[in-house]
Coordinates of C-alpha atoms and ligand atoms in Angstrom, one line a residue:
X21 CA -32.4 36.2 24.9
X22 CA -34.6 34.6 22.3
X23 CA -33.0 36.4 19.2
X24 CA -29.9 35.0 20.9
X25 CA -31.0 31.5 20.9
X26 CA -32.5 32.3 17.4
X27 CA -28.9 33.0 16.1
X28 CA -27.4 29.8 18.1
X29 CA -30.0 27.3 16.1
X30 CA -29.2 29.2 13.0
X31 CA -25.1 28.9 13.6
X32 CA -26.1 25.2 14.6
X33 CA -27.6 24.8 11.4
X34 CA -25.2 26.2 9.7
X35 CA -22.2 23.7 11.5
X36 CA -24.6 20.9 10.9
X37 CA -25.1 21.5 6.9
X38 CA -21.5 22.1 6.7
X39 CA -20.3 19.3 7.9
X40 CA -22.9 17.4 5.8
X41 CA -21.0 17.9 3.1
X42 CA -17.9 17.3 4.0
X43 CA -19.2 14.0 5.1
X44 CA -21.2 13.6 1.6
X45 CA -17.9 15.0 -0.2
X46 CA -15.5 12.5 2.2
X47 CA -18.2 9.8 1.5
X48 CA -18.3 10.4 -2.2
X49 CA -14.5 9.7 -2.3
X50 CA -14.7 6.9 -0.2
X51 CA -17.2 5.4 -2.9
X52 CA -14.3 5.8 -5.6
X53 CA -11.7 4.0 -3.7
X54 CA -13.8 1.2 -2.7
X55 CA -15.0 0.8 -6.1
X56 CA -11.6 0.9 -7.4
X57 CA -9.9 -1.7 -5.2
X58 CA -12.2 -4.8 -4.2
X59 CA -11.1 -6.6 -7.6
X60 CA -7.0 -6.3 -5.7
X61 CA -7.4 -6.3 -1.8
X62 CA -9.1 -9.4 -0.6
X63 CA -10.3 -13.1 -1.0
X64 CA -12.7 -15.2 0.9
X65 CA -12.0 -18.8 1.3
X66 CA -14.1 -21.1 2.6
X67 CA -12.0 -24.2 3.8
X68 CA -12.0 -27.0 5.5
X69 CA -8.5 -27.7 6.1
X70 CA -7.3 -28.1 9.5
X71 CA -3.5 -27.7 9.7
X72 CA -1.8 -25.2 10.8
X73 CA 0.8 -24.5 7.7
X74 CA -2.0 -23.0 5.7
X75 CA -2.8 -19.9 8.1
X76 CA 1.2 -19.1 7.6
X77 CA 1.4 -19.6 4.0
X78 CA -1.6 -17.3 3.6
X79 CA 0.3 -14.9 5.6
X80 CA 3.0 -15.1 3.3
X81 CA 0.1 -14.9 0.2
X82 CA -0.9 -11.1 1.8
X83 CA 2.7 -10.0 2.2
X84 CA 3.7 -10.6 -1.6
X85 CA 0.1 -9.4 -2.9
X86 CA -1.5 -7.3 -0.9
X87 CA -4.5 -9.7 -1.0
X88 CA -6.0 -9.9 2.4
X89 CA -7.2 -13.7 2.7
X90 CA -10.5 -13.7 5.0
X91 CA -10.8 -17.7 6.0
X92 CA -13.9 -19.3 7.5
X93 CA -13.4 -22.3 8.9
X94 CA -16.0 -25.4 8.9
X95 CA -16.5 -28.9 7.8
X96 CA -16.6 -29.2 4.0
X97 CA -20.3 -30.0 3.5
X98 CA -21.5 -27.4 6.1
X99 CA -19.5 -24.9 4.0
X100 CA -20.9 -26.3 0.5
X101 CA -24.6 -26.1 2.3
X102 CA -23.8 -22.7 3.3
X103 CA -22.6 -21.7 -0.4
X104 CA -26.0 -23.3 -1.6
X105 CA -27.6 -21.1 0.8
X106 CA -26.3 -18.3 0.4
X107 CA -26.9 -18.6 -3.4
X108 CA -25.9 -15.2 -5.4
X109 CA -25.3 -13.3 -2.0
X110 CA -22.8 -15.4 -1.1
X111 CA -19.3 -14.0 -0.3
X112 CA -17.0 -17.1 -1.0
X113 CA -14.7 -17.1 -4.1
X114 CA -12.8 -20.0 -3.3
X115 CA -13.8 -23.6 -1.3
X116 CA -10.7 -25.3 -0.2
X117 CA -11.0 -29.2 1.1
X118 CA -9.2 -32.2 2.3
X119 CA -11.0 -34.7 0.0
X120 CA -11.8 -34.6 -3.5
X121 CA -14.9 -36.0 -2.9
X122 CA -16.3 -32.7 -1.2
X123 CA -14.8 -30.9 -4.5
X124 CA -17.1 -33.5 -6.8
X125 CA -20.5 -32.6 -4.6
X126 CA -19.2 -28.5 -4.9
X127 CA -19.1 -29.2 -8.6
X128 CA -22.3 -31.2 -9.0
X129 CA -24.2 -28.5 -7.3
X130 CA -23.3 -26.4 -9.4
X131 CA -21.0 -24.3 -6.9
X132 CA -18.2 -23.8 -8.8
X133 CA -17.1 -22.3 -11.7
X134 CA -14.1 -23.6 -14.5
X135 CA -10.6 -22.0 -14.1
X136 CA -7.9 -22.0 -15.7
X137 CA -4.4 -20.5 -16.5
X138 CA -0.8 -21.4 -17.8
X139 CA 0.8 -21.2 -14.0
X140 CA -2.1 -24.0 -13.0
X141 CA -0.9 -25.9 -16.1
X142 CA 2.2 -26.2 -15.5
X143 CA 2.3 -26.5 -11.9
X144 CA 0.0 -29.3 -11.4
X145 CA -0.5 -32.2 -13.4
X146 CA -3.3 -32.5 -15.3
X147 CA -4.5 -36.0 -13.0
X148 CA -5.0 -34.0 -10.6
X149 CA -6.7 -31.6 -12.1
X150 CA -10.4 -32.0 -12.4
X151 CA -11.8 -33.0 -16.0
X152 CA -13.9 -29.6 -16.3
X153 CA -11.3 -27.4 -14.8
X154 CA -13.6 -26.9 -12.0
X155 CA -10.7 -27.9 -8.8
X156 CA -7.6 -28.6 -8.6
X157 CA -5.3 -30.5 -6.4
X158 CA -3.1 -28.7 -4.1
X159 CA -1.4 -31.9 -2.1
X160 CA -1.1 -35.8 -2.0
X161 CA -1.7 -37.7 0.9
X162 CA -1.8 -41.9 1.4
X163 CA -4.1 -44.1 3.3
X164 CA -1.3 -46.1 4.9
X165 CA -0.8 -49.1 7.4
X166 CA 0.8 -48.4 10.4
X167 CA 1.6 -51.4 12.7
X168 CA 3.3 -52.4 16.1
X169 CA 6.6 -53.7 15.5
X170 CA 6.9 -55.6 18.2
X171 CA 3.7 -57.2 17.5
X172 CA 3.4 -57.6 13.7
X173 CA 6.4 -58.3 10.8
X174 CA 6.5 -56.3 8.2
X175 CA 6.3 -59.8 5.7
X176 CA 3.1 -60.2 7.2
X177 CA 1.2 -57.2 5.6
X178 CA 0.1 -57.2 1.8
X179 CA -2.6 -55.7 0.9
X180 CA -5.6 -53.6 2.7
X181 CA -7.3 -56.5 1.2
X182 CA -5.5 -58.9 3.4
X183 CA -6.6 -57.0 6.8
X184 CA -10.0 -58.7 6.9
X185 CA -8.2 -62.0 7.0
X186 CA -8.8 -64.1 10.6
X187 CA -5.2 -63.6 11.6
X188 CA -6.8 -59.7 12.4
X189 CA -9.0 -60.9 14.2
X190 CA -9.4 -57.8 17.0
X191 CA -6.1 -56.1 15.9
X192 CA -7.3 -53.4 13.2
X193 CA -7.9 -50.1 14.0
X194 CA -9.5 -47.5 11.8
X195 CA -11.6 -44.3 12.7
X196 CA -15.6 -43.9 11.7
X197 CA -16.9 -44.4 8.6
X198 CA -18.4 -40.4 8.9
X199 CA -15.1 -39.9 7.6
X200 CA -14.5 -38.8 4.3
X201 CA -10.7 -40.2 4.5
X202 CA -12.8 -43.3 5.1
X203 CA -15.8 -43.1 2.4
X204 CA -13.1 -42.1 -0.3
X205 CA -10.8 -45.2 0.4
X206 CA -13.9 -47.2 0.1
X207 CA -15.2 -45.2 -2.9
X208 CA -12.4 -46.3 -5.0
X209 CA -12.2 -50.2 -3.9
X210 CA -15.6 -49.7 -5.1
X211 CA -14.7 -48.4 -8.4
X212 CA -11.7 -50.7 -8.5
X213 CA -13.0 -54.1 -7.5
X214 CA -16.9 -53.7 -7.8
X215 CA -19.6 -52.9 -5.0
X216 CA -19.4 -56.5 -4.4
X217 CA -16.3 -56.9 -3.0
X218 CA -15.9 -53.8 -1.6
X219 CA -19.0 -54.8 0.8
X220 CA -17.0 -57.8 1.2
X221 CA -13.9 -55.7 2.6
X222 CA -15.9 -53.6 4.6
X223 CA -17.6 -56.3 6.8
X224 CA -14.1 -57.9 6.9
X225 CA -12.5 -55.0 8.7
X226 CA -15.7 -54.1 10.6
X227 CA -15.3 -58.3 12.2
X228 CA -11.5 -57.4 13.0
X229 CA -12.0 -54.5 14.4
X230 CA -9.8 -53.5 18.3
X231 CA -12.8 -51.5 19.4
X232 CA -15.3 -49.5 18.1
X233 CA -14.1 -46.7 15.9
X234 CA -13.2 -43.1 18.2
X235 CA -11.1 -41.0 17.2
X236 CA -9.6 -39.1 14.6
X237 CA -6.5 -40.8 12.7
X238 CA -3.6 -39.7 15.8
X239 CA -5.7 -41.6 18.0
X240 CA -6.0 -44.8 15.8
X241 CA -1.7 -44.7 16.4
X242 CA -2.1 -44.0 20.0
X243 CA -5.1 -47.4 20.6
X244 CA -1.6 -49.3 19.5
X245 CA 0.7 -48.0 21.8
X246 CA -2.2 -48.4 24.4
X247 CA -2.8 -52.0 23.2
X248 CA -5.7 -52.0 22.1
X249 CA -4.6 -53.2 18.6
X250 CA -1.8 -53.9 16.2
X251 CA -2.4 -52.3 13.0
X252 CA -3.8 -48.7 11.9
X253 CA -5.0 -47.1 8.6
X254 CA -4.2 -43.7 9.0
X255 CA -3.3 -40.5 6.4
X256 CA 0.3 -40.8 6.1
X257 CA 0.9 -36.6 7.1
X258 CA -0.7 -37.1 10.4
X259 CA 1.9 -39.9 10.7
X260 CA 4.4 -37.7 9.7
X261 CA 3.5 -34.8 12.3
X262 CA 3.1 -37.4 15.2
X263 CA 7.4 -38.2 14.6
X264 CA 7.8 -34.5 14.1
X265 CA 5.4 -33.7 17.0
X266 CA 6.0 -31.2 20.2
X267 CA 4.6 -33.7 22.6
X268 CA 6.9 -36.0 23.8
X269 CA 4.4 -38.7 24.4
X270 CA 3.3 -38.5 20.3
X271 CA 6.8 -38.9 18.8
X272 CA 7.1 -41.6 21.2
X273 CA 4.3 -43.3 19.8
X274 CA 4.9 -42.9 16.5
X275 CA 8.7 -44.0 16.6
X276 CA 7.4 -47.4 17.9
X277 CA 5.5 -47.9 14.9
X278 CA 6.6 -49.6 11.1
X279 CA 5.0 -47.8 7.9
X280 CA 3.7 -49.0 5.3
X281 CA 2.6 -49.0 1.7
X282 CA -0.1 -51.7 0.9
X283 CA -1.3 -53.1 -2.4
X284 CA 1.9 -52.3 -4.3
X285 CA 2.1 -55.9 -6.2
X286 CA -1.8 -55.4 -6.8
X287 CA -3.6 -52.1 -7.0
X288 CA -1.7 -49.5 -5.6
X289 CA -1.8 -47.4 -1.9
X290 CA -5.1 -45.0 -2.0
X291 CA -4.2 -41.4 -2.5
X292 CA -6.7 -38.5 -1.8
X293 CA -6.0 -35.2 -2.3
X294 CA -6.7 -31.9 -0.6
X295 CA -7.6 -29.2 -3.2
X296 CA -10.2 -26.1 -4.6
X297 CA -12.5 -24.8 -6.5
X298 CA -13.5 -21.5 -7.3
X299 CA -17.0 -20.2 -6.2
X300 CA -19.8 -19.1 -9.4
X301 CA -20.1 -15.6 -9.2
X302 CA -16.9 -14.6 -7.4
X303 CA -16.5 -11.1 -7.2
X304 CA -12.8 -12.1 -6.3
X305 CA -11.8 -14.4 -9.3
X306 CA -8.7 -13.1 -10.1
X307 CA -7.6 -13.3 -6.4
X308 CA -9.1 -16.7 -5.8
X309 CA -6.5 -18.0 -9.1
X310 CA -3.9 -15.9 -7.5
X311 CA -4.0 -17.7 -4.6
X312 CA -4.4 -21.0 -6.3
X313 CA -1.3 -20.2 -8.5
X314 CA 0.7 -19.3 -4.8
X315 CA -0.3 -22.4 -3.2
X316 CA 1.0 -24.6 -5.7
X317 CA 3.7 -22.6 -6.7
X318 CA 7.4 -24.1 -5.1
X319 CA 7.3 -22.1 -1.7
X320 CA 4.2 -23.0 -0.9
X321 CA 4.2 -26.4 -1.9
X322 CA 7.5 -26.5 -0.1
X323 CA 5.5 -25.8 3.1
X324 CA 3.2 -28.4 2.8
X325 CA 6.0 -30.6 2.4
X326 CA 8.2 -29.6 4.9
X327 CA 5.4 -28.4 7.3
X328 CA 2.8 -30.1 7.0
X329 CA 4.3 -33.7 5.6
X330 CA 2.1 -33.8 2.7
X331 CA 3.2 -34.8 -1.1
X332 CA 3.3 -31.9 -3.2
X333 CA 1.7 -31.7 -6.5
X334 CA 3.8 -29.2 -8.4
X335 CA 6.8 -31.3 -9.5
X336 CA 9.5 -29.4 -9.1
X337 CA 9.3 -29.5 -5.4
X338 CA 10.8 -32.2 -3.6
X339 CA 8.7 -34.5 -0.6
X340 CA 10.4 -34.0 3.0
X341 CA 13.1 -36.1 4.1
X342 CA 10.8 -38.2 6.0
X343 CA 8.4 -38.9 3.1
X344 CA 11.6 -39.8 1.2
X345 CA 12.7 -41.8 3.5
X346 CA 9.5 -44.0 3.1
X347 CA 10.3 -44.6 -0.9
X348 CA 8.7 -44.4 -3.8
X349 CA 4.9 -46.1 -4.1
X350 CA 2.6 -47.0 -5.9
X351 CA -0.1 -45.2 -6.1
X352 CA -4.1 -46.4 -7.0
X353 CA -4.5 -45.4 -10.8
X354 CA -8.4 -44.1 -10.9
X355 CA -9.6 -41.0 -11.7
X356 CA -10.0 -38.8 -8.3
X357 CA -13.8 -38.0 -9.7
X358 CA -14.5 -41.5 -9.1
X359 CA -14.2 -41.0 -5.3
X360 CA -16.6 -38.4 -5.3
X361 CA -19.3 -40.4 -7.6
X362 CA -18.9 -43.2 -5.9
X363 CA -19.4 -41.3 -2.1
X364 CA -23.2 -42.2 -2.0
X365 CA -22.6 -46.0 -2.3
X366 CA -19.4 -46.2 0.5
X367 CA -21.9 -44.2 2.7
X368 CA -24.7 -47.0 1.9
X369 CA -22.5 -50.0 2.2
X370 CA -20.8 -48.4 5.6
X371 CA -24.1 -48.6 6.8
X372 CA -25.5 -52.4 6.1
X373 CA -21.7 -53.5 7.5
X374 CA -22.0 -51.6 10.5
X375 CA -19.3 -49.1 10.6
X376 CA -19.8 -46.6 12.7
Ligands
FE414 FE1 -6.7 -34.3 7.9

């Protein structure tokens, strides 16, 4: 009986040691193939882009490369806080925003790292590309006026300027100045007219204001149709996707509304970008520029048009019938960094005005 149970430990052992090495052996050539592929199989973007064209074009990206994409999701400076704290461990390789100014802060943190390559070149023009080849633009969008047309003439609208005239008096609406779409219009009347007068236009709008700002951009459009005001500055995709939209209710609202282009005898419309930077230390460079190279090559940025209602960068691709439709527009002539150096002061002067 014991020599028995003697010879069962002993086979056990036996068992056990051999398939120890198999494991070690199986292990072993695990350790080759994942040190072979990480350089090929995956990116990690950090974005904070909310629309849904960008989970299918990354689809797309993995199908043609075999480059899984791994998104995490959050607002721009909770992901740029996260990079900082992450420091050398982190796993990003590319931060992907909706407003330059996000980009700058990445940059001036020292987040991210200069690329560049012949496909950026010639795909996106070098205005919007940052100075230090640090980001680069991936679409346009404009800070338009969108009014009641039963309420306000088209003759009667000029300028964002001319909103914080008396005539407004309770009739603008506009969403809270926590809004970067918000601190980056102001960052560049600041650069463009002086802190002075861009003070000036903030109180002027916070006086005429429908109600207190709630809301993201959609619901500015919707306080009209409720009547709670007259006039909107909104990004001009979201008006795009409310005429496009699958609730009934939104494309009603939004086909009851007029569009418009302000400042094109002065200063031009404000135009913001969304666009990205790759991460210091990426252990996925090369994927991060492929990606980069995909989403402004023509079938991406063919998407974002047609999808998504957002100007493309790459120039060989055409704006959606819609955007068309709407004609060509001035646009402010700044450089984008300017919104981003100038992010501090909106934030201050939002405050002393009252903007919520
Ligand atoms: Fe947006």
């Amino acid at each position: 009986m014991k020599k028995s149970l003697i010879l069962l430990v002993v086979a056990l052992m036996l068992v056990l040691a051999a398939c120890g090495s198999t494991t070690k052996k199986e292990s072993g050539a695990d350790k080759d193939a994942v040190a072979k592929k990480p350089e090929k199989s995956e990116v990690n973007l950090y974005t904070s882009r909310h629309y849904d064209v960008d989970n299918e074009l990354y689809k797309k990206f993995e199908q043609e490369t075999g480059i899984k994409v791994n998104v995490i999701k959050d607002e721009a400076d909770v992901l740029i806080e996260r990079i900082k704290r992450e420091g050398t461990a982190t796993k990003a390789d590319l931060l992907l925003t909706a407003d330059v100014g996000r980009l700058y802060r990445a940059k001036e943190e020292g987040l991210l790292q200069t690329v560049s390559s012949d496909i950026l070149s010639k795909q996106i023009p070098e205005k919007l590309r940052d100075v230090d080849d640090m980001w680069v633009g991936l679409t346009k969008r404009a800070r338009i006026l969108v009014y009641n047309k039963d309420k306000v003439k088209p003759e009667e609208l000029s300028t964002y300027e001319a909103l914080t005239e008396d005539q407004w008096k309770n009739r603008v609406l506009v969403r809270s100045s926590e809004s970067v779409y918000n601190q980056s219009l102001l960052a560049s009347f600041i650069e463009i007219n002086g802190e002075e007068k861009a003070k000036e236009w903030a109180q002027g709008i916070v006086n005429n204001f429908a109600q207190n700002p709630e809301g993201g951009d959609r619901d500015q459009a919707k306080a009209i149709a409720a009547g709670i005001g007259d006039i909107a500055i909104m990004n001009s995709y979201y008006f795009g996707q409310m005429l496009n939209s699958q609730e009934p209710e939104e494309v009603k609202v939004a086909e009851n509304l007029g569009v418009f282009f302000p400042n094109q005898e002065t200063t031009g419309t404000h135009v913001n970008i969304s666009g990205a930077g790759v991460i210091k230390g990426s252990k996925n460079a090369d994927n991060a520029l492929k990606l980069l190279e995909f989403l402004t090559g023509e079938e991406a940025q063919g998407e974002f048009a047609s999808a998504n209602y957002e100007f493309p960068v790459n120039h060989n691709v055409a704006p959606s019938e819609l955007l068309k439709s709407w004609g060509e527009f001035k646009e402010q002539d700044i450089p984008l960094s300017t919104l981003g150096e100038n992010n501090a002061k909106a934030i201050m002067i939002f405050n002393e005005v009252g903007w919520k």
